[in-house]
């Protein structure tokens, strides 16, 4: 049972434009949602998170939007840069379970 | 600078060999995790531990075991490696208790190839 889904395996965007990565979830009991970025041959690094009681969180070029009624969140990167090219994982966390559930990832390619 | 260190970045083993993957964290975290990453499958949880001597099965524990004898160290063991265990293995840690947002700190990964 895939509780966290990233339906787009890849995304290609021109440098300077907006990148939008999407994530859907099925469990309404999640307390936090997180985005991780992963370069090849490296471990994932934390990017940004959002509490389930918020609908937006912004950090520099990165903004995460949460739509609880649709059980959907998205990561916006503006403007996109070639260094943003990586695999992005959406993850969800329940405080009662204390472990993250990850999506399958979206590979972002930012073209110069 | 906080750190999760995995002992081997790249390993090549033969089918049937016993494999140890070691992970050490210096953040005094209670929780430690082992994931594997495969293309199209994302990060899948193998085992995790909330405390010394404790272990819990994740989503795909078959063929693996773990050991947590000290708080800072969490080992993943493949008793008899098979080719379908060729993967990138990622260790992570997190703090427990109030105020936690679920953030995990990952090591750099261990790329295991089983021939």
PDB file of C-alpha atoms in Angstrom:
ATOM      1  CA  UNK A   1       0.000   0.000   0.000  1.00  0.00           C
ATOM      2  CA  UNK A   2       1.740   3.125  -1.257  1.00  0.00           C
ATOM      3  CA  UNK A   3       0.779   5.820   1.240  1.00  0.00           C
ATOM      4  CA  UNK A   4       2.906   8.512  -0.399  1.00  0.00           C
ATOM      5  CA  UNK A   5       2.939   8.785  -4.182  1.00  0.00           C
ATOM      6  CA  UNK A   6       4.946  10.786  -6.648  1.00  0.00           C
ATOM      7  CA  UNK A   7       3.334  10.084  -9.983  1.00  0.00           C
ATOM      8  CA  UNK A   8       5.863  11.884 -12.161  1.00  0.00           C
ATOM      9  CA  UNK A   9       9.138   9.976 -12.345  1.00  0.00           C
ATOM     10  CA  UNK A  10      10.877  12.823 -14.150  1.00  0.00           C
ATOM     11  CA  UNK A  11      10.592  16.519 -14.934  1.00  0.00           C
ATOM     12  CA  UNK A  12      12.625  18.751 -17.237  1.00  0.00           C
ATOM     13  CA  UNK A  13      12.615  22.543 -16.813  1.00  0.00           C
ATOM     14  CA  UNK A  14      14.481  25.447 -18.382  1.00  0.00           C
ATOM     15  CA  UNK A  15      16.859  27.355 -16.150  1.00  0.00           C
ATOM     16  CA  UNK A  16      15.163  30.392 -14.613  1.00  0.00           C
ATOM     17  CA  UNK A  17      11.664  28.936 -14.898  1.00  0.00           C
ATOM     18  CA  UNK A  18       9.545  27.413 -12.150  1.00  0.00           C
ATOM     19  CA  UNK A  19       9.800  23.723 -11.225  1.00  0.00           C
ATOM     20  CA  UNK A  20       6.720  22.151  -9.650  1.00  0.00           C
ATOM     21  CA  UNK A  21       7.032  18.724  -8.080  1.00  0.00           C
ATOM     22  CA  UNK A  22       3.900  16.983  -6.886  1.00  0.00           C
ATOM     23  CA  UNK A  23       3.103  14.477  -4.176  1.00  0.00           C
ATOM     24  CA  UNK A  24      -0.106  12.757  -3.081  1.00  0.00           C
ATOM     25  CA  UNK A  25      -0.809  10.867   0.119  1.00  0.00           C
ATOM     26  CA  UNK A  26      -3.574   8.655   1.411  1.00  0.00           C
ATOM     27  CA  UNK A  27      -3.246   8.779   5.205  1.00  0.00           C
ATOM     28  CA  UNK A  28      -4.884  11.836   6.784  1.00  0.00           C
ATOM     29  CA  UNK A  29      -3.064  11.175  10.073  1.00  0.00           C
ATOM     30  CA  UNK A  30       0.327  12.431   8.885  1.00  0.00           C
ATOM     31  CA  UNK A  31       1.648  15.329  11.017  1.00  0.00           C
ATOM     32  CA  UNK A  32       4.487  16.628   8.855  1.00  0.00           C
ATOM     33  CA  UNK A  33       5.496  16.471   5.229  1.00  0.00           C
ATOM     34  CA  UNK A  34       9.095  16.796   4.136  1.00  0.00           C
ATOM     35  CA  UNK A  35      11.019  17.142   0.905  1.00  0.00           C
ATOM     36  CA  UNK A  36      14.464  15.650   0.436  1.00  0.00           C
ATOM     37  CA  UNK A  37      16.920  16.203  -2.381  1.00  0.00           C
ATOM     38  CA  UNK A  38      19.347  13.518  -3.517  1.00  0.00           C
ATOM     39  CA  UNK A  39      22.347  13.715  -5.815  1.00  0.00           C
ATOM     40  CA  UNK A  40      23.796  10.512  -7.314  1.00  0.00           C
ATOM     41  CA  UNK A  41      26.113   8.580  -4.959  1.00  0.00           C
ATOM     42  CA  UNK A  42      25.152  10.795  -2.012  1.00  0.00           C
ATOM     43  CA  UNK A  43      22.668  10.496   0.820  1.00  0.00           C
ATOM     44  CA  UNK A  44      19.429  12.508   0.733  1.00  0.00           C
ATOM     45  CA  UNK A  45      19.524  15.944   2.298  1.00  0.00           C
ATOM     46  CA  UNK A  46      16.604  17.689   3.938  1.00  0.00           C
ATOM     47  CA  UNK A  47      15.177  20.567   1.932  1.00  0.00           C
ATOM     48  CA  UNK A  48      11.976  21.886   3.483  1.00  0.00           C
ATOM     49  CA  UNK A  49       9.027  20.695   5.551  1.00  0.00           C
ATOM     50  CA  UNK A  50       5.482  21.701   6.375  1.00  0.00           C
ATOM     51  CA  UNK A  51       3.244  20.958   9.317  1.00  0.00           C
ATOM     52  CA  UNK A  52      -0.160  19.467   8.579  1.00  0.00           C
ATOM     53  CA  UNK A  53      -1.766  22.533  10.188  1.00  0.00           C
ATOM     54  CA  UNK A  54      -0.193  24.888   7.650  1.00  0.00           C
ATOM     55  CA  UNK A  55      -0.876  25.353   3.970  1.00  0.00           C
ATOM     56  CA  UNK A  56       2.361  27.024   2.899  1.00  0.00           C
ATOM     57  CA  UNK A  57       5.975  27.190   3.945  1.00  0.00           C
ATOM     58  CA  UNK A  58       8.647  29.181   2.160  1.00  0.00           C
ATOM     59  CA  UNK A  59      12.431  29.091   2.363  1.00  0.00           C
ATOM     60  CA  UNK A  60      14.269  31.152  -0.210  1.00  0.00           C
ATOM     61  CA  UNK A  61      13.633  29.737  -3.682  1.00  0.00           C
ATOM     62  CA  UNK A  62      11.688  26.778  -2.258  1.00  0.00           C
ATOM     63  CA  UNK A  63       8.010  26.827  -1.309  1.00  0.00           C
ATOM     64  CA  UNK A  64       5.884  23.896  -0.263  1.00  0.00           C
ATOM     65  CA  UNK A  65       2.105  24.030  -0.542  1.00  0.00           C
ATOM     66  CA  UNK A  66      -0.230  21.654   1.271  1.00  0.00           C
ATOM     67  CA  UNK A  67      -3.841  20.994   0.271  1.00  0.00           C
ATOM     68  CA  UNK A  68      -5.243  18.759   2.998  1.00  0.00           C
ATOM     69  CA  UNK A  69      -8.655  18.320   1.454  1.00  0.00           C
ATOM     70  CA  UNK A  70      -7.046  16.957  -1.708  1.00  0.00           C
ATOM     71  CA  UNK A  71      -4.287  15.135   0.221  1.00  0.00           C
ATOM     72  CA  UNK A  72      -1.796  16.788  -2.086  1.00  0.00           C
ATOM     73  CA  UNK A  73       1.391  18.752  -1.643  1.00  0.00           C
ATOM     74  CA  UNK A  74       3.733  20.402  -4.089  1.00  0.00           C
ATOM     75  CA  UNK A  75       7.232  21.821  -4.055  1.00  0.00           C
ATOM     76  CA  UNK A  76       7.878  24.959  -6.087  1.00  0.00           C
ATOM     77  CA  UNK A  77      11.396  26.000  -7.018  1.00  0.00           C
ATOM     78  CA  UNK A  78      11.714  29.521  -8.383  1.00  0.00           C
ATOM     79  CA  UNK A  79      13.903  30.283 -10.228  1.00  0.00           C
ATOM     80  CA  UNK A  80      15.224  26.850 -11.132  1.00  0.00           C
ATOM     81  CA  UNK A  81      18.993  26.487 -11.408  1.00  0.00           C
ATOM     82  CA  UNK A  82      21.128  23.733 -13.000  1.00  0.00           C
ATOM     83  CA  UNK A  83      22.391  22.810  -9.507  1.00  0.00           C
ATOM     84  CA  UNK A  84      18.820  21.869  -8.601  1.00  0.00           C
ATOM     85  CA  UNK A  85      19.060  18.869 -10.918  1.00  0.00           C
ATOM     86  CA  UNK A  86      18.596  15.903  -8.583  1.00  0.00           C
ATOM     87  CA  UNK A  87      16.032  13.371  -7.409  1.00  0.00           C
ATOM     88  CA  UNK A  88      13.425  14.841  -5.062  1.00  0.00           C
ATOM     89  CA  UNK A  89      11.649  12.668  -2.529  1.00  0.00           C
ATOM     90  CA  UNK A  90       8.455  13.582  -0.782  1.00  0.00           C
ATOM     91  CA  UNK A  91       8.044  12.074   2.702  1.00  0.00           C
ATOM     92  CA  UNK A  92       5.367  12.022   5.379  1.00  0.00           C
ATOM     93  CA  UNK A  93       5.655  11.556   9.128  1.00  0.00           C
ATOM     94  CA  UNK A  94       3.347  10.605  11.949  1.00  0.00           C
ATOM     95  CA  UNK A  95       4.442  11.548  15.442  1.00  0.00           C
ATOM     96  CA  UNK A  96       2.977   8.328  16.817  1.00  0.00           C
ATOM     97  CA  UNK A  97       5.026   6.195  14.458  1.00  0.00           C
ATOM     98  CA  UNK A  98       8.294   8.169  14.459  1.00  0.00           C
ATOM     99  CA  UNK A  99       9.339   6.988  11.018  1.00  0.00           C
ATOM    100  CA  UNK A 100       9.165   8.569   7.584  1.00  0.00           C
ATOM    101  CA  UNK A 101       7.251   7.146   4.644  1.00  0.00           C
ATOM    102  CA  UNK A 102       8.820   8.116   1.324  1.00  0.00           C
ATOM    103  CA  UNK A 103       7.476   8.500  -2.168  1.00  0.00           C
ATOM    104  CA  UNK A 104       9.242   6.976  -5.163  1.00  0.00           C
ATOM    105  CA  UNK A 105      10.961  10.211  -6.170  1.00  0.00           C
ATOM    106  CA  UNK A 106      10.951  12.622  -9.118  1.00  0.00           C
ATOM    107  CA  UNK A 107      14.096  13.244 -11.120  1.00  0.00           C
ATOM    108  CA  UNK A 108      14.393  16.944 -11.937  1.00  0.00           C
ATOM    109  CA  UNK A 109      16.608  18.096 -14.791  1.00  0.00           C
ATOM    110  CA  UNK A 110      17.172  21.833 -15.144  1.00  0.00           C
ATOM    111  CA  UNK A 111      18.426  22.716 -18.629  1.00  0.00           C
ATOM    112  CA  UNK A 112      20.867  25.629 -18.955  1.00  0.00           C
TER     113      UNK A 112
ATOM    114  CA  UNK B   1      29.024  19.548  11.973  1.00  0.00           C
ATOM    115  CA  UNK B   2      26.632  16.701  12.700  1.00  0.00           C
ATOM    116  CA  UNK B   3      27.235  13.525  10.877  1.00  0.00           C
ATOM    117  CA  UNK B   4      26.049  10.051   9.973  1.00  0.00           C
ATOM    118  CA  UNK B   5      28.951   7.956   8.727  1.00  0.00           C
ATOM    119  CA  UNK B   6      28.640   4.732   6.767  1.00  0.00           C
ATOM    120  CA  UNK B   7      31.755   2.607   6.842  1.00  0.00           C
ATOM    121  CA  UNK B   8      31.910   1.585   3.187  1.00  0.00           C
ATOM    122  CA  UNK B   9      30.897   3.645   0.170  1.00  0.00           C
ATOM    123  CA  UNK B  10      31.276   0.820  -2.338  1.00  0.00           C
ATOM    124  CA  UNK B  11      31.296  -2.952  -1.818  1.00  0.00           C
ATOM    125  CA  UNK B  12      31.359  -5.891  -4.185  1.00  0.00           C
ATOM    126  CA  UNK B  13      30.420  -9.262  -2.738  1.00  0.00           C
ATOM    127  CA  UNK B  14      29.658 -12.737  -4.042  1.00  0.00           C
ATOM    128  CA  UNK B  15      26.368 -14.573  -3.703  1.00  0.00           C
ATOM    129  CA  UNK B  16      26.166 -16.349  -0.359  1.00  0.00           C
ATOM    130  CA  UNK B  17      28.681 -14.128   1.418  1.00  0.00           C
ATOM    131  CA  UNK B  18      27.851 -12.497   4.746  1.00  0.00           C
ATOM    132  CA  UNK B  19      27.852  -8.715   4.514  1.00  0.00           C
ATOM    133  CA  UNK B  20      28.106  -6.131   7.302  1.00  0.00           C
ATOM    134  CA  UNK B  21      27.184  -2.502   6.750  1.00  0.00           C
ATOM    135  CA  UNK B  22      28.127  -0.216   9.606  1.00  0.00           C
ATOM    136  CA  UNK B  23      26.658   3.138  10.504  1.00  0.00           C
ATOM    137  CA  UNK B  24      27.701   5.599  13.213  1.00  0.00           C
ATOM    138  CA  UNK B  25      26.036   8.887  14.177  1.00  0.00           C
ATOM    139  CA  UNK B  26      27.448  11.619  16.411  1.00  0.00           C
ATOM    140  CA  UNK B  27      24.200  13.457  17.212  1.00  0.00           C
ATOM    141  CA  UNK B  28      23.145  11.357  20.230  1.00  0.00           C
ATOM    142  CA  UNK B  29      19.976  10.434  18.342  1.00  0.00           C
ATOM    143  CA  UNK B  30      17.697   7.771  19.744  1.00  0.00           C
ATOM    144  CA  UNK B  31      16.328   6.565  16.415  1.00  0.00           C
ATOM    145  CA  UNK B  32      18.299   4.901  13.646  1.00  0.00           C
ATOM    146  CA  UNK B  33      17.131   3.503  10.337  1.00  0.00           C
ATOM    147  CA  UNK B  34      18.285   1.445   7.373  1.00  0.00           C
ATOM    148  CA  UNK B  35      16.770   2.106   3.941  1.00  0.00           C
ATOM    149  CA  UNK B  36      17.539   0.814   0.497  1.00  0.00           C
ATOM    150  CA  UNK B  37      17.086   2.903  -2.612  1.00  0.00           C
ATOM    151  CA  UNK B  38      16.274   1.356  -5.983  1.00  0.00           C
ATOM    152  CA  UNK B  39      15.265   3.127  -9.213  1.00  0.00           C
ATOM    153  CA  UNK B  40      11.509   3.550  -9.461  1.00  0.00           C
ATOM    154  CA  UNK B  41      10.962   2.210  -5.944  1.00  0.00           C
ATOM    155  CA  UNK B  42      12.136   5.153  -3.868  1.00  0.00           C
ATOM    156  CA  UNK B  43      13.429   4.660  -0.336  1.00  0.00           C
ATOM    157  CA  UNK B  44      12.191   1.534   1.361  1.00  0.00           C
ATOM    158  CA  UNK B  45      12.615   0.947   5.085  1.00  0.00           C
ATOM    159  CA  UNK B  46      14.398  -2.270   6.015  1.00  0.00           C
ATOM    160  CA  UNK B  47      14.783  -2.040   9.807  1.00  0.00           C
ATOM    161  CA  UNK B  48      14.796   0.645  12.445  1.00  0.00           C
ATOM    162  CA  UNK B  49      15.681   1.011  16.094  1.00  0.00           C
ATOM    163  CA  UNK B  50      14.347   3.355  18.780  1.00  0.00           C
ATOM    164  CA  UNK B  51      16.907   2.455  21.416  1.00  0.00           C
ATOM    165  CA  UNK B  52      19.904   0.308  22.184  1.00  0.00           C
ATOM    166  CA  UNK B  53      19.160  -3.410  21.854  1.00  0.00           C
ATOM    167  CA  UNK B  54      15.810  -2.611  20.245  1.00  0.00           C
ATOM    168  CA  UNK B  55      14.871  -3.281  16.636  1.00  0.00           C
ATOM    169  CA  UNK B  56      11.720  -3.136  14.569  1.00  0.00           C
ATOM    170  CA  UNK B  57      11.013  -4.554  11.131  1.00  0.00           C
ATOM    171  CA  UNK B  58      10.372  -2.083   8.391  1.00  0.00           C
ATOM    172  CA  UNK B  59       8.640  -2.714   5.096  1.00  0.00           C
ATOM    173  CA  UNK B  60      11.175  -5.109   3.551  1.00  0.00           C
ATOM    174  CA  UNK B  61      13.087  -6.946   6.331  1.00  0.00           C
ATOM    175  CA  UNK B  62      13.410 -10.304   4.578  1.00  0.00           C
ATOM    176  CA  UNK B  63      17.014 -11.357   4.090  1.00  0.00           C
ATOM    177  CA  UNK B  64      18.351  -8.758   6.537  1.00  0.00           C
ATOM    178  CA  UNK B  65      19.065  -8.460  10.239  1.00  0.00           C
ATOM    179  CA  UNK B  66      20.360  -5.600  12.381  1.00  0.00           C
ATOM    180  CA  UNK B  67      22.316  -4.985  15.535  1.00  0.00           C
ATOM    181  CA  UNK B  68      22.326  -2.007  17.881  1.00  0.00           C
ATOM    182  CA  UNK B  69      24.700  -2.619  20.766  1.00  0.00           C
ATOM    183  CA  UNK B  70      25.557   1.052  21.312  1.00  0.00           C
ATOM    184  CA  UNK B  71      23.415   4.155  20.887  1.00  0.00           C
ATOM    185  CA  UNK B  72      25.600   5.632  18.180  1.00  0.00           C
ATOM    186  CA  UNK B  73      26.028   2.497  16.064  1.00  0.00           C
ATOM    187  CA  UNK B  74      23.526   0.583  13.925  1.00  0.00           C
ATOM    188  CA  UNK B  75      24.644  -2.330  11.772  1.00  0.00           C
ATOM    189  CA  UNK B  76      22.860  -3.979   8.873  1.00  0.00           C
ATOM    190  CA  UNK B  77      23.668  -7.625   8.203  1.00  0.00           C
ATOM    191  CA  UNK B  78      23.016  -9.656   5.092  1.00  0.00           C
ATOM    192  CA  UNK B  79      23.413 -13.247   6.284  1.00  0.00           C
ATOM    193  CA  UNK B  80      23.705 -14.685   2.777  1.00  0.00           C
ATOM    194  CA  UNK B  81      23.885 -12.044   0.073  1.00  0.00           C
ATOM    195  CA  UNK B  82      21.834 -12.510  -3.069  1.00  0.00           C
ATOM    196  CA  UNK B  83      21.886 -10.643  -6.375  1.00  0.00           C
ATOM    197  CA  UNK B  84      18.531  -9.007  -5.655  1.00  0.00           C
ATOM    198  CA  UNK B  85      20.167  -7.252  -2.708  1.00  0.00           C
ATOM    199  CA  UNK B  86      22.320  -5.230  -5.071  1.00  0.00           C
ATOM    200  CA  UNK B  87      21.290  -1.698  -4.115  1.00  0.00           C
ATOM    201  CA  UNK B  88      22.186   1.606  -2.506  1.00  0.00           C
ATOM    202  CA  UNK B  89      21.871   1.280   1.280  1.00  0.00           C
ATOM    203  CA  UNK B  90      21.214   4.393   3.326  1.00  0.00           C
ATOM    204  CA  UNK B  91      21.527   4.779   7.072  1.00  0.00           C
ATOM    205  CA  UNK B  92      19.706   7.600   8.863  1.00  0.00           C
ATOM    206  CA  UNK B  93      19.105   8.877  12.362  1.00  0.00           C
ATOM    207  CA  UNK B  94      16.618  11.151  14.090  1.00  0.00           C
ATOM    208  CA  UNK B  95      15.841  12.460  17.514  1.00  0.00           C
ATOM    209  CA  UNK B  96      12.818  11.292  19.440  1.00  0.00           C
ATOM    210  CA  UNK B  97      10.384  13.165  21.646  1.00  0.00           C
ATOM    211  CA  UNK B  98       8.470  16.412  21.570  1.00  0.00           C
ATOM    212  CA  UNK B  99       9.182  18.995  18.916  1.00  0.00           C
ATOM    213  CA  UNK B 100      10.295  16.402  16.449  1.00  0.00           C
ATOM    214  CA  UNK B 101       9.241  17.065  12.881  1.00  0.00           C
ATOM    215  CA  UNK B 102      10.344  13.714  11.559  1.00  0.00           C
ATOM    216  CA  UNK B 103      13.533  15.009   9.957  1.00  0.00           C
ATOM    217  CA  UNK B 104      16.065  12.294   9.221  1.00  0.00           C
ATOM    218  CA  UNK B 105      19.789  12.810   8.833  1.00  0.00           C
ATOM    219  CA  UNK B 106      21.266  10.494   6.240  1.00  0.00           C
ATOM    220  CA  UNK B 107      24.692   9.046   5.649  1.00  0.00           C
ATOM    221  CA  UNK B 108      26.281   9.157   2.209  1.00  0.00           C
ATOM    222  CA  UNK B 109      25.145   5.654   1.325  1.00  0.00           C
ATOM    223  CA  UNK B 110      26.792   2.314   0.631  1.00  0.00           C
ATOM    224  CA  UNK B 111      26.546   0.988  -2.905  1.00  0.00           C
ATOM    225  CA  UNK B 112      26.497  -2.819  -2.669  1.00  0.00           C
ATOM    226  CA  UNK B 113      26.910  -5.041  -5.719  1.00  0.00           C
ATOM    227  CA  UNK B 114      26.317  -8.779  -5.299  1.00  0.00           C
ATOM    228  CA  UNK B 115      27.735 -10.913  -8.106  1.00  0.00           C
TER     229      UNK B 115
END
